[in-house]
PDB file of C-alpha atoms in Angstrom:
ATOM      1  CA  MET U   1      56.091 -43.214  65.329  1.00 42.00           C
ATOM      2  CA  ASN U   2      54.949 -46.462  64.714  1.00 42.00           C
ATOM      3  CA  GLN U   3      53.745 -47.257  61.144  1.00 43.00           C
ATOM      4  CA  ALA U   4      52.265 -50.776  60.608  1.00 42.00           C
ATOM      5  CA  LYS U   5      53.450 -52.420  56.894  1.00 40.00           C
ATOM      6  CA  GLU U   6      51.687 -54.809  54.659  1.00 39.00           C
ATOM      7  CA  ASN U   7      52.394 -58.813  55.128  1.00 39.00           C
ATOM      8  CA  ASN U   8      54.748 -60.577  52.576  1.00 37.00           C
ATOM      9  CA  PRO U   9      52.539 -62.668  50.742  1.00 36.00           C
ATOM     10  CA  LYS U  10      54.949 -64.725  49.477  1.00 33.00           C
ATOM     11  CA  ARG U  11      55.534 -67.071  53.017  1.00 32.00           C
ATOM     12  CA  SER U  12      55.386 -70.546  52.473  1.00 30.00           C
ATOM     13  CA  ARG U  13      53.295 -72.976  54.613  1.00 32.00           C
ATOM     14  CA  LEU U  14      55.009 -75.325  57.032  1.00 30.00           C
ATOM     15  CA  SER U  15      53.071 -78.417  58.918  1.00 31.00           C
ATOM     16  CA  THR U  16      54.293 -77.272  62.235  1.00 33.00           C
ATOM     17  CA  PRO U  17      54.412 -73.426  62.471  1.00 37.00           C
ATOM     18  CA  LEU U  18      55.491 -72.968  65.630  1.00 37.00           C
ATOM     19  CA  SER U  19      58.951 -72.158  65.093  1.00 35.00           C
ATOM     20  CA  VAL U  20      60.687 -70.461  67.802  1.00 39.00           C
ATOM     21  CA  GLY U  21      64.017 -69.868  66.023  1.00 36.00           C
ATOM     22  CA  ALA U  22      67.136 -69.373  68.125  1.00 31.00           C
ATOM     23  CA  THR U  23      65.214 -69.191  71.687  1.00 38.00           C
ATOM     24  CA  GLN U  24      64.974 -72.524  73.396  1.00 39.00           C
ATOM     25  CA  VAL U  25      61.751 -72.482  74.089  1.00 44.00           C
ATOM     26  CA  GLY U  26      59.599 -75.739  73.112  1.00 38.00           C
ATOM     27  CA  ARG U  27      56.700 -77.356  72.808  1.00 38.00           C
ATOM     28  CA  GLN U  28      57.277 -79.117  76.025  1.00 34.00           C
ATOM     29  CA  ARG U  29      57.262 -76.289  78.073  1.00 37.00           C
ATOM     30  CA  TRP U  30      53.764 -75.034  76.851  1.00 37.00           C
ATOM     31  CA  GLY U  31      51.697 -76.854  79.518  1.00 38.00           C
ATOM     32  CA  ALA U  32      48.886 -78.851  78.737  1.00 36.00           C
ATOM     33  CA  GLU U  33      46.493 -79.223  75.924  1.00 41.00           C
ATOM     34  CA  ARG U  34      43.353 -78.312  75.615  1.00 39.00           C
ATOM     35  CA  ARG U  35      41.382 -81.573  73.641  1.00 42.00           C
ATOM     36  CA  GLY U  36      44.801 -82.251  72.113  1.00 50.00           C
ATOM     37  CA  GLN U  37      44.792 -78.596  70.324  1.00 61.00           C
ATOM     38  CA  GLY U  38      47.937 -76.635  69.911  1.00 81.00           C
ATOM     39  CA  LEU U  39      49.369 -73.135  70.681  1.00 85.00           C
ATOM     40  CA  GLU U  40      47.800 -71.813  67.941  1.00 89.00           C
ATOM     41  CA  GLU U  41      44.855 -73.101  68.513  1.00 90.00           C
ATOM     42  CA  ARG U  42      44.962 -72.414  71.962  1.00 90.00           C
ATOM     43  CA  LEU U  43      45.462 -68.899  71.173  1.00 95.00           C
ATOM     44  CA  LEU U  44      42.779 -68.760  68.461  1.00 96.00           C
ATOM     45  CA  LEU U  45      40.371 -70.151  70.839  1.00 95.00           C
ATOM     46  CA  THR U  46      41.240 -67.858  73.886  1.00 97.00           C
ATOM     47  CA  ALA U  47      40.898 -64.885  71.901  1.00 98.00           C
ATOM     48  CA  LEU U  48      37.202 -66.091  70.540  1.00 98.00           C
ATOM     49  CA  GLU U  49      36.228 -67.074  74.271  1.00 98.00           C
ATOM     50  CA  ALA U  50      37.330 -63.356  75.281  1.00 98.00           C
ATOM     51  CA  GLY U  51      35.293 -61.877  72.718  1.00 98.00           C
ATOM     52  CA  ARG U  52      32.153 -63.910  73.395  1.00 98.00           C
ATOM     53  CA  ASP U  53      32.402 -62.404  77.325  1.00 98.00           C
ATOM     54  CA  ILE U  54      32.562 -58.579  76.244  1.00 98.00           C
ATOM     55  CA  LEU U  55      29.633 -59.809  73.833  1.00 98.00           C
ATOM     56  CA  ASP U  56      27.545 -61.253  77.030  1.00 97.00           C
ATOM     57  CA  ILE U  57      28.279 -57.206  78.262  1.00 97.00           C
ATOM     58  CA  TYR U  58      28.012 -55.676  75.212  1.00 97.00           C
ATOM     59  CA  GLU U  59      24.702 -57.004  73.962  1.00 96.00           C
ATOM     60  CA  ASP U  60      22.518 -56.468  77.020  1.00 94.00           C
ATOM     61  CA  PRO U  61      20.595 -54.225  77.594  1.00 90.00           C
ATOM     62  CA  ALA U  62      20.099 -53.481  81.292  1.00 88.00           C
ATOM     63  CA  GLN U  63      23.865 -52.744  81.244  1.00 89.00           C
ATOM     64  CA  ASP U  64      25.363 -49.756  81.966  1.00 90.00           C
ATOM     65  CA  PHE U  65      29.233 -51.466  81.810  1.00 94.00           C
ATOM     66  CA  GLY U  66      30.457 -50.565  85.203  1.00 92.00           C
ATOM     67  CA  ILE U  67      32.561 -47.963  84.085  1.00 93.00           C
ATOM     68  CA  GLU U  68      35.731 -46.941  86.064  1.00 92.00           C
ATOM     69  CA  ARG U  69      38.176 -44.517  85.065  1.00 89.00           C
ATOM     70  CA  LYS U  70      42.230 -45.289  85.384  1.00 84.00           C
ATOM     71  CA  ALA U  71      44.987 -43.517  86.753  1.00 80.00           C
ATOM     72  CA  ASP U  72      45.337 -41.427  83.219  1.00 77.00           C
ATOM     73  CA  ASN U  73      41.588 -41.407  82.984  1.00 76.00           C
ATOM     74  CA  SER U  74      40.692 -43.797  80.382  1.00 85.00           C
ATOM     75  CA  PRO U  75      37.478 -45.353  80.727  1.00 91.00           C
ATOM     76  CA  LEU U  76      37.777 -49.112  82.240  1.00 94.00           C
ATOM     77  CA  THR U  77      34.539 -51.682  82.111  1.00 95.00           C
ATOM     78  CA  LEU U  78      32.888 -54.677  83.084  1.00 96.00           C
ATOM     79  CA  ALA U  79      33.793 -56.286  80.073  1.00 97.00           C
ATOM     80  CA  ASP U  80      37.989 -55.468  79.931  1.00 96.00           C
ATOM     81  CA  LYS U  81      37.800 -57.218  83.244  1.00 96.00           C
ATOM     82  CA  ALA U  82      36.089 -60.044  82.133  1.00 97.00           C
ATOM     83  CA  ALA U  83      38.223 -60.467  79.091  1.00 97.00           C
ATOM     84  CA  HIS U  84      41.399 -60.307  80.630  1.00 97.00           C
ATOM     85  CA  ARG U  85      40.217 -63.111  83.720  1.00 97.00           C
ATOM     86  CA  ARG U  86      39.240 -65.360  80.741  1.00 98.00           C
ATOM     87  CA  ILE U  87      42.655 -64.997  78.576  1.00 97.00           C
ATOM     88  CA  ALA U  88      44.471 -65.205  81.800  1.00 96.00           C
ATOM     89  CA  ASP U  89      42.751 -68.556  82.401  1.00 96.00           C
ATOM     90  CA  MET U  90      43.443 -69.704  79.257  1.00 96.00           C
ATOM     91  CA  LEU U  91      46.791 -68.842  79.178  1.00 95.00           C
ATOM     92  CA  LYS U  92      48.089 -70.100  82.653  1.00 92.00           C
ATOM     93  CA  GLU U  93      48.625 -74.012  81.314  1.00 88.00           C
ATOM     94  CA  THR U  94      51.018 -72.602  79.127  1.00 90.00           C
ATOM     95  CA  THR U  95      53.298 -71.977  81.906  1.00 90.00           C
ATOM     96  CA  LEU U  96      54.063 -68.257  80.254  1.00 94.00           C
ATOM     97  CA  PRO U  97      53.930 -65.116  82.073  1.00 94.00           C
ATOM     98  CA  VAL U  98      50.917 -62.589  80.903  1.00 95.00           C
ATOM     99  CA  LEU U  99      51.395 -58.938  80.862  1.00 94.00           C
ATOM    100  CA  SER U 100      48.050 -57.573  80.293  1.00 94.00           C
ATOM    101  CA  GLU U 101      46.450 -53.811  80.095  1.00 89.00           C
ATOM    102  CA  GLU U 102      44.175 -55.038  82.775  1.00 88.00           C
ATOM    103  CA  GLY U 103      46.730 -57.494  84.811  1.00 85.00           C
ATOM    104  CA  GLN U 104      49.464 -57.075  87.512  1.00 79.00           C
ATOM    105  CA  HIS U 105      52.140 -55.330  86.073  1.00 80.00           C
ATOM    106  CA  VAL U 106      55.674 -56.417  86.877  1.00 85.00           C
ATOM    107  CA  ASP U 107      58.553 -54.165  87.336  1.00 89.00           C
ATOM    108  CA  TYR U 108      59.849 -53.566  84.005  1.00 88.00           C
ATOM    109  CA  GLU U 109      63.865 -54.650  85.143  1.00 91.00           C
ATOM    110  CA  GLU U 110      61.954 -58.007  85.785  1.00 91.00           C
ATOM    111  CA  ARG U 111      59.769 -58.400  82.703  1.00 89.00           C
ATOM    112  CA  ARG U 112      62.770 -57.329  80.258  1.00 87.00           C
ATOM    113  CA  GLN U 113      64.903 -60.610  81.398  1.00 91.00           C
ATOM    114  CA  TRP U 114      61.714 -63.128  80.338  1.00 94.00           C
ATOM    115  CA  ASP U 115      62.232 -64.719  77.195  1.00 95.00           C
ATOM    116  CA  ALA U 116      58.607 -65.548  76.043  1.00 96.00           C
ATOM    117  CA  PHE U 117      55.239 -64.122  77.587  1.00 95.00           C
ATOM    118  CA  TRP U 118      51.887 -63.210  76.446  1.00 96.00           C
ATOM    119  CA  LEU U 119      50.908 -59.815  75.530  1.00 95.00           C
ATOM    120  CA  VAL U 120      47.580 -58.792  75.981  1.00 97.00           C
ATOM    121  CA  ASP U 121      45.317 -55.914  75.289  1.00 96.00           C
ATOM    122  CA  PRO U 122      41.429 -58.034  76.268  1.00 97.00           C
ATOM    123  CA  LEU U 123      39.925 -55.025  75.414  1.00 97.00           C
ATOM    124  CA  ASP U 124      41.652 -52.839  72.899  1.00 96.00           C
ATOM    125  CA  GLY U 125      39.276 -49.608  71.993  1.00 94.00           C
ATOM    126  CA  THR U 126      36.817 -49.309  75.184  1.00 95.00           C
ATOM    127  CA  LYS U 127      36.176 -45.907  74.442  1.00 93.00           C
ATOM    128  CA  GLU U 128      34.680 -47.311  71.386  1.00 94.00           C
ATOM    129  CA  PHE U 129      32.997 -50.095  73.042  1.00 96.00           C
ATOM    130  CA  VAL U 130      31.600 -47.348  75.575  1.00 95.00           C
ATOM    131  CA  LYS U 131      29.937 -45.768  72.700  1.00 94.00           C
ATOM    132  CA  ARG U 132      28.428 -48.508  71.409  1.00 95.00           C
ATOM    133  CA  ASN U 133      29.716 -48.453  67.534  1.00 95.00           C
ATOM    134  CA  GLY U 134      31.121 -52.094  67.363  1.00 96.00           C
ATOM    135  CA  GLU U 135      35.155 -51.105  66.848  1.00 96.00           C
ATOM    136  CA  PHE U 136      36.788 -52.261  69.788  1.00 97.00           C
ATOM    137  CA  THR U 137      38.804 -56.038  69.571  1.00 98.00           C
ATOM    138  CA  VAL U 138      40.691 -58.756  71.665  1.00 98.00           C
ATOM    139  CA  ASN U 139      44.508 -58.654  71.168  1.00 98.00           C
ATOM    140  CA  ILE U 140      46.776 -61.003  72.155  1.00 98.00           C
ATOM    141  CA  ALA U 141      50.540 -61.677  71.113  1.00 96.00           C
ATOM    142  CA  LEU U 142      53.206 -64.260  72.076  1.00 96.00           C
ATOM    143  CA  VAL U 143      56.363 -62.519  72.302  1.00 95.00           C
ATOM    144  CA  LEU U 144      59.499 -64.458  71.851  1.00 95.00           C
ATOM    145  CA  GLU U 145      62.875 -62.425  72.585  1.00 93.00           C
ATOM    146  CA  GLY U 146      61.372 -59.133  72.390  1.00 90.00           C
ATOM    147  CA  ARG U 147      59.405 -60.072  68.959  1.00 91.00           C
ATOM    148  CA  PRO U 148      55.986 -61.153  68.126  1.00 91.00           C
ATOM    149  CA  HIS U 149      55.794 -64.427  66.991  1.00 93.00           C
ATOM    150  CA  LEU U 150      52.442 -65.545  67.040  1.00 94.00           C
ATOM    151  CA  GLY U 151      49.521 -62.901  66.590  1.00 96.00           C
ATOM    152  CA  VAL U 152      45.600 -63.013  66.949  1.00 98.00           C
ATOM    153  CA  ILE U 153      43.225 -59.669  66.676  1.00 98.00           C
ATOM    154  CA  TYR U 154      39.440 -60.616  66.902  1.00 98.00           C
ATOM    155  CA  VAL U 155      36.262 -58.221  66.411  1.00 98.00           C
ATOM    156  CA  PRO U 156      33.976 -59.387  68.198  1.00 98.00           C
ATOM    157  CA  VAL U 157      30.729 -57.820  66.715  1.00 98.00           C
ATOM    158  CA  ARG U 158      31.886 -58.339  63.202  1.00 98.00           C
ATOM    159  CA  GLN U 159      32.774 -61.909  63.772  1.00 98.00           C
ATOM    160  CA  GLU U 160      36.224 -61.433  62.149  1.00 98.00           C
ATOM    161  CA  LEU U 161      39.297 -63.498  63.210  1.00 98.00           C
ATOM    162  CA  TYR U 162      42.902 -62.167  62.196  1.00 98.00           C
ATOM    163  CA  PHE U 163      46.166 -63.955  62.846  1.00 97.00           C
ATOM    164  CA  ALA U 164      49.591 -64.292  61.758  1.00 95.00           C
ATOM    165  CA  ASP U 165      53.080 -65.916  62.644  1.00 90.00           C
ATOM    166  CA  PRO U 166      56.767 -65.257  60.850  1.00 89.00           C
ATOM    167  CA  VAL U 167      55.746 -68.185  58.995  1.00 89.00           C
ATOM    168  CA  LEU U 168      52.512 -68.624  57.530  1.00 90.00           C
ATOM    169  CA  GLY U 169      51.880 -65.114  56.672  1.00 94.00           C
ATOM    170  CA  ALA U 170      48.437 -62.828  57.943  1.00 97.00           C
ATOM    171  CA  TYR U 171      45.023 -64.168  57.584  1.00 98.00           C
ATOM    172  CA  LYS U 172      41.401 -63.071  58.376  1.00 98.00           C
ATOM    173  CA  VAL U 173      38.790 -65.618  59.018  1.00 98.00           C
ATOM    174  CA  GLU U 174      35.063 -63.842  58.757  1.00 97.00           C
ATOM    175  CA  HIS U 175      31.959 -64.785  60.181  1.00 97.00           C
ATOM    176  CA  ILE U 176      33.564 -67.089  63.316  1.00 97.00           C
ATOM    177  CA  THR U 177      32.406 -67.397  66.997  1.00 97.00           C
ATOM    178  CA  ARG U 178      34.133 -70.731  68.012  1.00 93.00           C
ATOM    179  CA  LEU U 179      36.480 -73.474  67.313  1.00 91.00           C
ATOM    180  CA  ALA U 180      35.053 -76.996  66.827  1.00 86.00           C
ATOM    181  CA  ASP U 181      36.462 -79.297  69.159  1.00 81.00           C
ATOM    182  CA  ASP U 182      38.473 -81.459  66.279  1.00 83.00           C
ATOM    183  CA  GLU U 183      39.021 -77.782  64.665  1.00 88.00           C
ATOM    184  CA  ARG U 184      42.951 -77.291  64.002  1.00 89.00           C
ATOM    185  CA  LEU U 185      45.137 -75.034  62.176  1.00 91.00           C
ATOM    186  CA  PRO U 186      45.160 -76.490  59.076  1.00 92.00           C
ATOM    187  CA  ASP U 187      41.329 -76.296  58.761  1.00 93.00           C
ATOM    188  CA  LEU U 188      41.023 -73.084  59.729  1.00 94.00           C
ATOM    189  CA  LEU U 189      43.323 -72.257  56.925  1.00 94.00           C
ATOM    190  CA  GLU U 190      41.130 -73.823  54.228  1.00 95.00           C
ATOM    191  CA  ARG U 191      38.429 -71.176  55.201  1.00 95.00           C
ATOM    192  CA  ALA U 192      40.731 -68.205  55.480  1.00 97.00           C
ATOM    193  CA  LEU U 193      41.558 -65.081  53.773  1.00 98.00           C
ATOM    194  CA  ARG U 194      45.485 -64.857  53.031  1.00 97.00           C
ATOM    195  CA  LEU U 195      46.330 -61.287  53.662  1.00 97.00           C
ATOM    196  CA  PRO U 196      46.680 -58.707  52.289  1.00 96.00           C
ATOM    197  CA  LEU U 197      43.705 -58.900  49.749  1.00 96.00           C
ATOM    198  CA  PRO U 198      43.577 -58.352  46.167  1.00 94.00           C
ATOM    199  CA  GLN U 199      43.113 -54.601  45.565  1.00 91.00           C
ATOM    200  CA  SER U 200      42.404 -52.248  43.198  1.00 87.00           C
ATOM    201  CA  ALA U 201      45.042 -50.993  40.897  1.00 85.00           C
ATOM    202  CA  ASN U 202      44.214 -47.431  40.936  1.00 89.00           C
ATOM    203  CA  ARG U 203      42.896 -47.234  45.096  1.00 92.00           C
ATOM    204  CA  PRO U 204      44.449 -44.207  46.084  1.00 95.00           C
ATOM    205  CA  TYR U 205      47.006 -44.280  48.871  1.00 96.00           C
ATOM    206  CA  THR U 206      45.194 -43.950  52.142  1.00 97.00           C
ATOM    207  CA  VAL U 207      46.018 -43.370  55.674  1.00 96.00           C
ATOM    208  CA  VAL U 208      44.159 -44.971  58.386  1.00 95.00           C
ATOM    209  CA  ALA U 209      43.881 -42.823  61.674  1.00 89.00           C
ATOM    210  CA  SER U 210      42.808 -43.232  65.385  1.00 83.00           C
ATOM    211  CA  ARG U 211      39.192 -42.328  65.679  1.00 76.00           C
ATOM    212  CA  SER U 212      39.725 -40.887  69.348  1.00 68.00           C
ATOM    213  CA  HIS U 213      43.411 -39.770  69.353  1.00 69.00           C
ATOM    214  CA  LEU U 214      44.063 -37.559  66.063  1.00 74.00           C
ATOM    215  CA  SER U 215      46.558 -35.352  66.580  1.00 83.00           C
ATOM    216  CA  MET U 216      48.493 -32.655  65.066  1.00 89.00           C
ATOM    217  CA  GLU U 217      51.657 -34.645  64.237  1.00 92.00           C
ATOM    218  CA  THR U 218      48.911 -37.165  62.541  1.00 91.00           C
ATOM    219  CA  GLN U 219      47.403 -34.351  60.150  1.00 90.00           C
ATOM    220  CA  MET U 220      50.965 -33.005  59.394  1.00 93.00           C
ATOM    221  CA  PHE U 221      52.031 -36.523  58.629  1.00 94.00           C
ATOM    222  CA  ILE U 222      49.287 -36.757  55.998  1.00 93.00           C
ATOM    223  CA  GLU U 223      50.097 -33.326  54.744  1.00 93.00           C
ATOM    224  CA  GLU U 224      53.032 -34.229  54.223  1.00 94.00           C
ATOM    225  CA  ALA U 225      51.975 -37.688  52.135  1.00 95.00           C
ATOM    226  CA  ARG U 226      50.138 -35.018  49.984  1.00 94.00           C
ATOM    227  CA  LYS U 227      52.823 -34.187  48.404  1.00 95.00           C
ATOM    228  CA  GLU U 228      53.396 -37.221  46.890  1.00 95.00           C
ATOM    229  CA  HIS U 229      50.087 -38.634  46.635  1.00 95.00           C
ATOM    230  CA  PRO U 230      48.039 -35.715  45.524  1.00 94.00           C
ATOM    231  CA  ASP U 231      44.476 -38.350  45.778  1.00 93.00           C
ATOM    232  CA  VAL U 232      45.464 -39.631  49.343  1.00 95.00           C
ATOM    233  CA  GLU U 233      42.813 -40.824  51.689  1.00 95.00           C
ATOM    234  CA  THR U 234      42.259 -40.858  55.033  1.00 93.00           C
ATOM    235  CA  ILE U 235      39.869 -43.306  57.119  1.00 94.00           C
ATOM    236  CA  THR U 236      38.925 -43.000  60.763  1.00 92.00           C
ATOM    237  CA  SER U 237      38.970 -46.554  63.072  1.00 93.00           C
ATOM    238  CA  GLY U 238      38.996 -47.332  66.609  1.00 91.00           C
ATOM    239  CA  SER U 239      41.575 -50.517  68.181  1.00 92.00           C
ATOM    240  CA  SER U 240      43.549 -52.294  66.693  1.00 95.00           C
ATOM    241  CA  LEU U 241      41.549 -52.473  63.654  1.00 96.00           C
ATOM    242  CA  LYS U 242      43.755 -49.677  62.189  1.00 95.00           C
ATOM    243  CA  ILE U 243      46.155 -52.163  62.034  1.00 95.00           C
ATOM    244  CA  CYS U 244      43.846 -54.695  60.532  1.00 97.00           C
ATOM    245  CA  LEU U 245      42.933 -52.111  57.692  1.00 97.00           C
ATOM    246  CA  VAL U 246      46.838 -51.615  56.914  1.00 97.00           C
ATOM    247  CA  ALA U 247      46.997 -55.751  56.867  1.00 96.00           C
ATOM    248  CA  GLU U 248      44.245 -56.250  54.998  1.00 97.00           C
ATOM    249  CA  GLY U 249      45.663 -53.787  52.099  1.00 96.00           C
ATOM    250  CA  ILE U 250      42.425 -51.346  52.548  1.00 96.00           C
ATOM    251  CA  ALA U 251      45.418 -48.663  54.270  1.00 97.00           C
ATOM    252  CA  ASP U 252      49.146 -47.970  53.354  1.00 96.00           C
ATOM    253  CA  ALA U 253      49.921 -46.341  56.785  1.00 96.00           C
ATOM    254  CA  TYR U 254      48.721 -45.875  60.162  1.00 95.00           C
ATOM    255  CA  PRO U 255      51.117 -43.445  61.730  1.00 93.00           C
ATOM    256  CA  ARG U 256      51.271 -42.752  65.848  1.00 89.00           C
ATOM    257  CA  PHE U 257      52.637 -39.960  67.508  1.00 87.00           C
ATOM    258  CA  ALA U 258      51.027 -40.461  70.828  1.00 77.00           C
ATOM    259  CA  PRO U 259      52.659 -42.250  74.126  1.00 75.00           C
ATOM    260  CA  THR U 260      52.452 -46.180  73.519  1.00 78.00           C
ATOM    261  CA  LEU U 261      52.730 -48.768  75.659  1.00 75.00           C
ATOM    262  CA  GLU U 262      53.514 -52.451  75.277  1.00 78.00           C
ATOM    263  CA  TRP U 263      50.384 -53.444  74.768  1.00 77.00           C
ATOM    264  CA  ASP U 264      49.684 -50.671  72.103  1.00 72.00           C
TER     265      ASP U 264
END
């Protein structure tokens, strides 16, 4: 089971947030930088641009989304494909491989040797996208030596951006659709909300569950939690918004018992 945990609110800020630790991947390997922006800005910009491509299709009243079915019978839409193309194109200058749900899947024996790569779900929550309930996201992470190092989640309909790294911690930016040409990460941090957000001391223990994959195992988890927290509450949500609710401090746990792939 995968269970998300809250971020440590005590982390300090550094002037150079890209700290790769033991890996030999350095700034010189990230390739050309758009308008002088660094890796962090490119990551955020990529998620925002993919979100705009998704909204162009989502908000078109004439669109039927071009729904196809993948091998596992899950839906695939024009928006999934458009977001994947945008992300792959914008990240190719970094010279790192991209492992995307909608891209070409390199054999595991080869990709397990990658010391650094981008892990992408271009449109997480395709079922919610098709339902037009707004609960879908763009998810991108930089993985170094098997561990996520930088991560971003963008919620296009809500215009909310979540991002984190091991040094800076986790943040949320509201009412954002793009980055200005001269906007850098320190500028963004000035208007970002540090996570977790303050919560009421009387808030009940809260479990967030999938809107589309509520299983018997999840229900058993909730009943077990009720033994320790009689007032346990349950929130249902789609896509990676469940993780965002834990990061914000609104929820305490997200139990996941269903099979997961790397981008999940």
